[in-house]
Tab-separated table of C-alpha atoms in Angstrom:
chain	number	residue	atom	x	y	z
A	21	MET	CA	83.544	85.339	86.248
A	22	ALA	CA	83.873	83.389	83.020
A	23	GLY	CA	82.058	84.498	79.883
A	24	LYS	CA	82.364	88.284	80.249
A	25	THR	CA	84.954	90.966	79.694
A	26	LEU	CA	86.338	92.092	83.023
A	27	LYS	CA	87.309	95.669	83.717
A	28	ILE	CA	90.485	95.187	85.725
A	29	VAL	CA	92.264	98.127	87.333
A	30	VAL	CA	95.818	97.616	88.570
A	31	LEU	CA	97.104	100.016	91.222
A	32	GLY	CA	100.892	100.043	91.511
A	33	GLY	CA	101.472	98.585	88.070
A	34	SER	CA	104.874	100.172	87.534
A	35	GLY	CA	106.504	98.176	90.334
A	36	PHE	CA	108.336	94.850	90.227
A	37	ILE	CA	105.320	92.577	90.667
A	38	GLY	CA	103.006	95.010	88.891
A	39	ALA	CA	104.986	94.838	85.659
A	40	HIS	CA	104.636	91.049	85.608
A	41	VAL	CA	100.897	91.283	86.286
A	42	LEU	CA	100.398	93.844	83.513
A	43	ARG	CA	102.384	91.683	81.109
A	44	ALA	CA	100.088	88.732	81.853
A	45	LEU	CA	96.846	90.706	81.527
A	46	SER	CA	97.768	92.922	78.578
A	47	GLY	CA	96.257	91.726	75.316
A	48	ARG	CA	93.835	89.257	76.898
A	49	ALA	CA	90.542	89.326	74.988
A	50	ASP	CA	88.538	88.828	78.182
A	51	VAL	CA	90.144	91.765	80.012
A	52	ASP	CA	89.525	95.506	79.711
A	53	LEU	CA	92.789	96.544	81.350
A	54	HIS	CA	93.414	99.848	83.103
A	55	TRP	CA	96.331	100.732	85.301
A	56	VAL	CA	97.391	103.622	87.462
A	57	ARG	CA	100.833	105.046	88.068
A	58	ARG	CA	102.289	108.169	89.575
A	59	HIS	CA	103.841	110.757	87.264
A	60	ALA	CA	107.237	110.179	88.860
A	61	THR	CA	107.446	106.466	88.035
A	62	PRO	CA	108.330	104.988	84.625
A	63	SER	CA	106.076	102.668	82.639
A	64	PRO	CA	107.153	99.047	82.094
A	65	ASP	CA	108.161	98.105	78.548
A	66	ILE	CA	105.268	95.850	77.508
A	67	ASP	CA	103.940	95.469	73.961
A	68	GLY	CA	100.291	96.463	73.631
A	69	LEU	CA	100.069	97.904	77.130
A	70	PRO	CA	97.362	100.591	77.303
A	71	ALA	CA	98.339	104.071	78.440
A	72	PRO	CA	98.245	104.500	82.211
A	73	VAL	CA	96.029	106.775	84.234
A	74	LEU	CA	98.550	109.268	85.602
A	75	ILE	CA	98.167	110.621	89.127
A	76	GLU	CA	100.284	112.631	91.529
A	77	ASP	CA	99.452	110.362	94.440
A	78	LEU	CA	97.163	107.457	95.303
A	79	GLU	CA	94.727	109.868	96.950
A	80	ALA	CA	94.087	111.396	93.524
A	81	VAL	CA	92.448	108.228	92.159
A	82	ASP	CA	88.936	108.927	90.833
A	83	ILE	CA	86.656	106.790	93.014
A	84	LYS	CA	83.693	107.068	90.632
A	85	TRP	CA	85.819	105.725	87.771
A	86	LEU	CA	87.263	103.011	89.993
A	87	SER	CA	83.914	101.907	91.423
A	88	ASP	CA	82.643	100.307	88.219
A	89	ALA	CA	85.666	98.015	87.923
A	90	ASP	CA	85.048	94.290	88.165
A	91	VAL	CA	88.450	93.655	89.722
A	92	ILE	CA	90.897	95.978	91.484
A	93	VAL	CA	94.430	94.660	92.011
A	94	ASP	CA	96.188	96.712	94.693
A	95	LEU	CA	99.958	96.264	94.465
A	96	VAL	CA	100.866	99.628	95.981
A	97	SER	CA	103.691	99.552	98.488
A	98	ARG	CA	106.016	102.278	99.680
A	99	GLY	CA	108.822	100.157	101.044
A	100	ARG	CA	109.792	98.888	104.449
A	101	GLY	CA	111.134	100.478	107.576
A	102	ARG	CA	110.555	101.623	111.118
A	103	MET	CA	107.321	101.692	113.079
A	104	VAL	CA	104.553	103.984	111.904
A	105	GLN	CA	104.579	107.657	112.791
A	106	THR	CA	101.802	110.187	112.144
A	107	ARG	CA	103.252	111.376	108.836
A	108	ASP	CA	103.632	107.797	107.650
A	109	ILE	CA	100.013	107.010	108.476
A	110	ASN	CA	98.929	109.897	106.279
A	111	LEU	CA	101.196	108.928	103.391
A	112	ARG	CA	100.812	105.167	103.437
A	113	ILE	CA	97.528	104.133	104.976
A	114	ARG	CA	94.982	106.901	104.467
A	115	PRO	CA	94.912	106.686	100.635
A	116	HIS	CA	94.003	102.993	100.780
A	117	LEU	CA	91.266	103.599	103.340
A	118	ARG	CA	89.894	106.463	101.246
A	119	ILE	CA	89.638	104.173	98.234
A	120	ILE	CA	87.981	101.341	100.155
A	121	ASP	CA	85.503	103.673	101.879
A	122	GLY	CA	84.762	105.390	98.575
A	123	LEU	CA	84.017	102.067	96.913
A	124	ILE	CA	81.646	101.126	99.743
A	125	ASN	CA	79.827	104.452	99.521
A	126	ALA	CA	79.490	104.037	95.753
A	127	GLY	CA	77.964	100.575	96.203
A	128	SER	CA	80.766	99.043	94.158
A	129	ARG	CA	80.656	95.291	93.612
A	130	ALA	CA	84.320	95.095	92.680
A	131	HIS	CA	86.554	92.233	93.716
A	132	TYR	CA	89.409	93.939	95.572
A	133	ILE	CA	92.662	91.947	95.565
A	134	LEU	CA	95.268	93.225	98.025
A	135	LEU	CA	98.863	92.049	97.834
A	136	SER	CA	100.037	91.850	101.423
A	137	SER	CA	103.097	90.403	103.147
A	138	GLY	CA	103.100	87.211	105.169
A	139	GLY	CA	106.353	87.812	107.001
A	140	ALA	CA	105.679	91.469	107.801
A	141	VAL	CA	102.035	91.056	108.858
A	142	TYR	CA	102.475	87.979	111.048
A	143	GLY	CA	105.669	89.277	112.681
A	144	THR	CA	107.844	87.053	114.855
A	145	THR	CA	106.246	83.950	116.293
A	146	SER	CA	107.174	80.770	118.112
A	147	GLU	CA	104.971	78.729	115.806
A	148	ALA	CA	106.667	76.533	113.201
A	149	VAL	CA	103.759	76.749	110.759
A	150	ILE	CA	101.496	79.775	110.290
A	151	HIS	CA	97.908	79.473	109.097
A	152	GLU	CA	95.778	82.370	107.887
A	153	THR	CA	93.987	82.467	111.252
A	154	HIS	CA	97.239	83.137	113.127
A	155	LEU	CA	97.403	86.312	115.212
A	156	CYS	CA	99.033	89.207	113.365
A	157	SER	CA	101.781	91.032	115.260
A	158	PRO	CA	103.556	93.364	112.815
A	159	GLN	CA	106.760	94.911	114.109
A	160	THR	CA	107.620	97.261	111.258
A	161	GLU	CA	106.007	100.218	109.558
A	162	TYR	CA	105.517	98.152	106.427
A	163	GLY	CA	103.824	95.307	108.280
A	164	LEU	CA	101.550	97.605	110.272
A	165	GLU	CA	100.545	99.430	107.089
A	166	LYS	CA	99.539	96.172	105.458
A	167	ALA	CA	97.730	94.895	108.565
A	168	ILE	CA	95.608	98.045	108.929
A	169	VAL	CA	94.621	98.040	105.258
A	170	GLU	CA	93.864	94.310	105.503
A	171	MET	CA	91.503	94.811	108.437
A	172	HIS	CA	89.707	97.661	106.716
A	173	LEU	CA	89.285	95.576	103.582
A	174	GLN	CA	87.979	92.593	105.565
A	175	ALA	CA	85.337	94.848	107.113
A	176	ALA	CA	84.479	96.194	103.647
A	177	ALA	CA	83.949	92.646	102.430
A	178	GLN	CA	80.858	92.516	104.647
A	179	THR	CA	79.248	95.043	102.267
A	180	THR	CA	78.973	94.850	98.476
A	181	LEU	CA	82.708	94.422	97.908
A	182	GLU	CA	84.480	91.097	97.496
A	183	ALA	CA	87.974	90.789	98.919
A	184	THR	CA	91.029	88.606	98.519
A	185	ILE	CA	94.146	89.243	100.580
A	186	LEU	CA	97.260	87.453	99.359
A	187	ARG	CA	99.884	87.222	102.092
A	188	VAL	CA	103.014	86.608	100.054
A	189	THR	CA	106.398	85.504	101.384
A	190	ASN	CA	109.587	86.872	99.763
A	191	ALA	CA	108.968	87.443	96.070
A	192	TYR	CA	111.969	87.396	93.726
A	193	GLY	CA	112.596	87.103	90.005
A	194	LEU	CA	113.526	88.908	86.820
A	195	GLY	CA	113.133	92.666	86.992
A	196	GLN	CA	113.514	92.964	90.760
A	197	PRO	CA	115.227	96.262	91.658
A	198	ILE	CA	118.612	96.289	93.331
A	199	LYS	CA	118.156	98.517	96.363
A	200	PRO	CA	117.871	98.109	100.145
A	201	GLY	CA	114.725	96.349	101.295
A	202	PHE	CA	113.870	94.992	97.856
A	203	GLY	CA	115.397	91.541	97.826
A	204	VAL	CA	118.535	89.708	98.826
A	205	ILE	CA	118.833	87.739	95.574
A	206	PRO	CA	119.336	90.683	93.166
A	207	THR	CA	121.711	92.253	95.698
A	208	MET	CA	123.723	89.038	95.796
A	209	VAL	CA	123.836	88.725	92.003
A	210	SER	CA	124.849	92.379	91.665
A	211	ALA	CA	127.674	91.873	94.174
A	212	MET	CA	128.949	88.931	92.148
A	213	ASP	CA	128.750	90.935	88.931
A	214	THR	CA	130.644	93.936	90.327
A	215	GLY	CA	133.039	92.029	92.572
A	216	THR	CA	131.916	93.924	95.657
A	217	PRO	CA	131.471	92.032	98.929
A	218	PHE	CA	128.018	90.749	99.788
A	219	ARG	CA	127.188	91.579	103.388
A	220	VAL	CA	126.002	88.688	105.546
A	221	PHE	CA	124.369	89.786	108.770
A	222	GLY	CA	124.856	87.399	111.666
A	223	SER	CA	125.544	83.718	111.079
A	224	GLY	CA	123.896	83.516	107.662
A	225	GLU	CA	121.539	80.846	108.953
A	226	MET	CA	118.474	83.119	108.905
A	227	GLN	CA	115.879	81.531	106.620
A	228	ARG	CA	113.308	82.996	104.270
A	229	ASP	CA	110.761	81.505	101.870
A	230	TYR	CA	111.540	82.739	98.344
A	231	VAL	CA	108.649	82.534	95.878
A	232	ASN	CA	109.133	83.398	92.214
A	233	VAL	CA	107.290	86.435	90.872
A	234	ILE	CA	105.803	84.307	88.090
A	235	ASP	CA	104.113	82.195	90.756
A	236	VAL	CA	102.930	85.318	92.599
A	237	ARG	CA	101.456	86.512	89.320
A	238	GLY	CA	99.802	83.119	88.951
A	239	ALA	CA	98.203	83.484	92.387
A	240	ILE	CA	96.794	86.877	91.399
A	241	GLU	CA	95.420	85.452	88.147
A	242	ALA	CA	93.865	82.569	90.086
A	243	ALA	CA	92.233	85.016	92.517
A	244	ILE	CA	90.805	87.008	89.602
A	245	LYS	CA	89.263	83.826	88.229
A	246	VAL	CA	87.885	82.485	91.527
A	247	GLY	CA	86.565	85.699	93.086
A	248	GLY	CA	86.610	86.857	96.703
A	249	SER	CA	88.602	84.318	98.712
A	250	GLY	CA	89.480	86.047	101.976
A	251	ILE	CA	93.012	85.713	103.331
A	252	VAL	CA	95.331	83.317	101.493
A	253	ASN	CA	98.988	82.544	102.229
A	254	ILE	CA	101.229	82.449	99.148
A	255	GLY	CA	104.662	80.814	99.351
A	256	THR	CA	106.604	77.643	98.629
A	257	GLY	CA	106.552	76.313	102.181
A	258	GLN	CA	110.335	75.883	102.077
A	259	GLY	CA	112.863	77.963	103.975
A	260	THR	CA	116.302	78.745	102.560
A	261	SER	CA	119.131	80.221	104.621
A	262	ILE	CA	121.400	82.996	103.366
A	263	ASN	CA	124.295	80.523	103.471
A	264	ASP	CA	122.393	78.040	101.314
A	265	LEU	CA	121.445	80.824	98.919
A	266	ILE	CA	125.092	81.863	98.617
A	267	ALA	CA	126.060	78.254	97.904
A	268	LEU	CA	123.351	77.989	95.230
A	269	VAL	CA	124.437	81.193	93.471
A	270	GLN	CA	128.073	80.055	93.512
A	271	GLU	CA	127.149	76.613	92.204
A	272	LEU	CA	125.033	77.938	89.330
A	273	SER	CA	127.543	80.637	88.364
A	274	GLY	CA	130.772	78.733	88.904
A	275	ARG	CA	132.133	81.810	90.698
A	276	GLU	CA	133.086	82.708	94.237
A	277	LEU	CA	131.105	85.449	95.925
A	278	ALA	CA	133.103	87.871	98.061
A	279	LEU	CA	131.555	87.969	101.532
A	280	GLU	CA	131.613	90.426	104.413
A	281	PHE	CA	130.198	89.147	107.693
A	282	VAL	CA	128.553	91.745	109.913
A	283	GLU	CA	127.691	91.148	113.551
A	284	SER	CA	123.984	91.212	114.233
A	285	GLY	CA	121.667	90.907	117.185
A	286	THR	CA	119.191	88.110	117.744
A	287	GLU	CA	118.296	86.549	114.431
A	288	PRO	CA	114.569	86.092	113.769
A	289	GLY	CA	113.335	82.533	113.521
A	290	PHE	CA	111.691	81.068	110.464
A	291	ALA	CA	108.020	80.167	110.351
A	292	GLN	CA	106.614	78.362	107.343
A	293	LEU	CA	103.383	79.714	105.863
A	294	ASP	CA	100.772	77.014	105.423
A	295	THR	CA	99.532	77.260	101.826
A	296	THR	CA	96.740	74.690	102.025
A	297	ARG	CA	94.064	77.346	101.369
A	298	ALA	CA	95.898	78.537	98.261
A	299	ARG	CA	95.739	75.024	96.879
A	300	GLU	CA	92.161	74.292	97.959
A	301	VAL	CA	90.525	77.682	97.282
A	302	LEU	CA	92.572	79.115	94.411
A	303	GLY	CA	93.830	75.880	92.894
A	304	TRP	CA	97.313	77.405	93.163
A	305	THR	CA	100.664	75.768	93.816
A	306	PRO	CA	104.146	77.134	93.080
A	307	THR	CA	105.685	75.913	89.830
A	308	ILE	CA	109.208	77.391	89.770
A	309	SER	CA	111.902	76.016	92.070
A	310	LEU	CA	114.429	78.331	93.684
A	311	HIS	CA	117.154	76.554	91.700
A	312	ASP	CA	115.474	77.316	88.370
A	313	GLY	CA	114.487	80.845	89.360
A	314	VAL	CA	118.003	81.809	90.449
A	315	ARG	CA	119.496	80.212	87.342
A	316	GLU	CA	117.194	82.346	85.166
A	317	ILE	CA	118.357	85.514	86.946
A	318	LEU	CA	122.018	84.558	86.530
A	319	GLU	CA	121.475	83.785	82.848
A	320	ALA	CA	119.863	87.184	82.311
A	321	ALA	CA	122.869	88.815	84.007
A	322	GLY	CA	125.345	86.800	81.911
A	323	LEU	CA	126.683	85.107	85.042
A	324	ALA	CA	125.405	81.541	84.685
A	325	ARG	CA	127.872	78.680	84.407
A	326	ALA	CA	128.431	77.756	80.757
């Protein structure tokens, strides 16, 4: 795709990852940037960012306008939760399918990049390492939403559309909101800042793969450059337990974190995402260690050890 100006449309640009993507693309001479947000959501504070296309809901996106994009980056997500019910299907899944079907009917040749979720789409598994060909078994509403949209997009990629599906592990970094379901790290840092107890469910040995948002942004930029790449796992390949994360935050801040242990049922196991395809197809590898990423967050909060 080198040598031309790309019309790139970002859906979900006002979110945590979206703001980082817009910051990277804004002002690039080779990018004609457009982005869409709902009226109810604020715009990120980015110098030179073009005005958004305002909509009431994702279903209001103009397919004709969207169809002549070179690249569509779909970062839309409506949170996590229980298994899908009829109302949720209408609210979460149908708008994506409408867009994909509309692009097919318009003969669009856009490269559609979908940000998905490795942990939520794969579900629980006995495998230690998960490749992109692994069976998907989502067990939450969020995971099922992503899996259905993924399958529809893969079918669409047999037409004129190109598709890349990035199955990301647990993204974290500067700007991540502090609210349930949106990241343990900002919740932990907020608890330290306010002196409120941080709740540890179960033994604290549950592991997750934390990948910095700057590296997630880098994977999206790599996908834009390479073109349709199919399904690609994005993560560090390293699991970190809640207990180890607590120890890291305490070490880097020089403070004790108040803890409240809460009994929990069976703790899910940890499966490492194999990121060989990301390296071979996208030329992508993570660049920011968890140590450095957490230190940056603590510094921004004024909590880092002097």
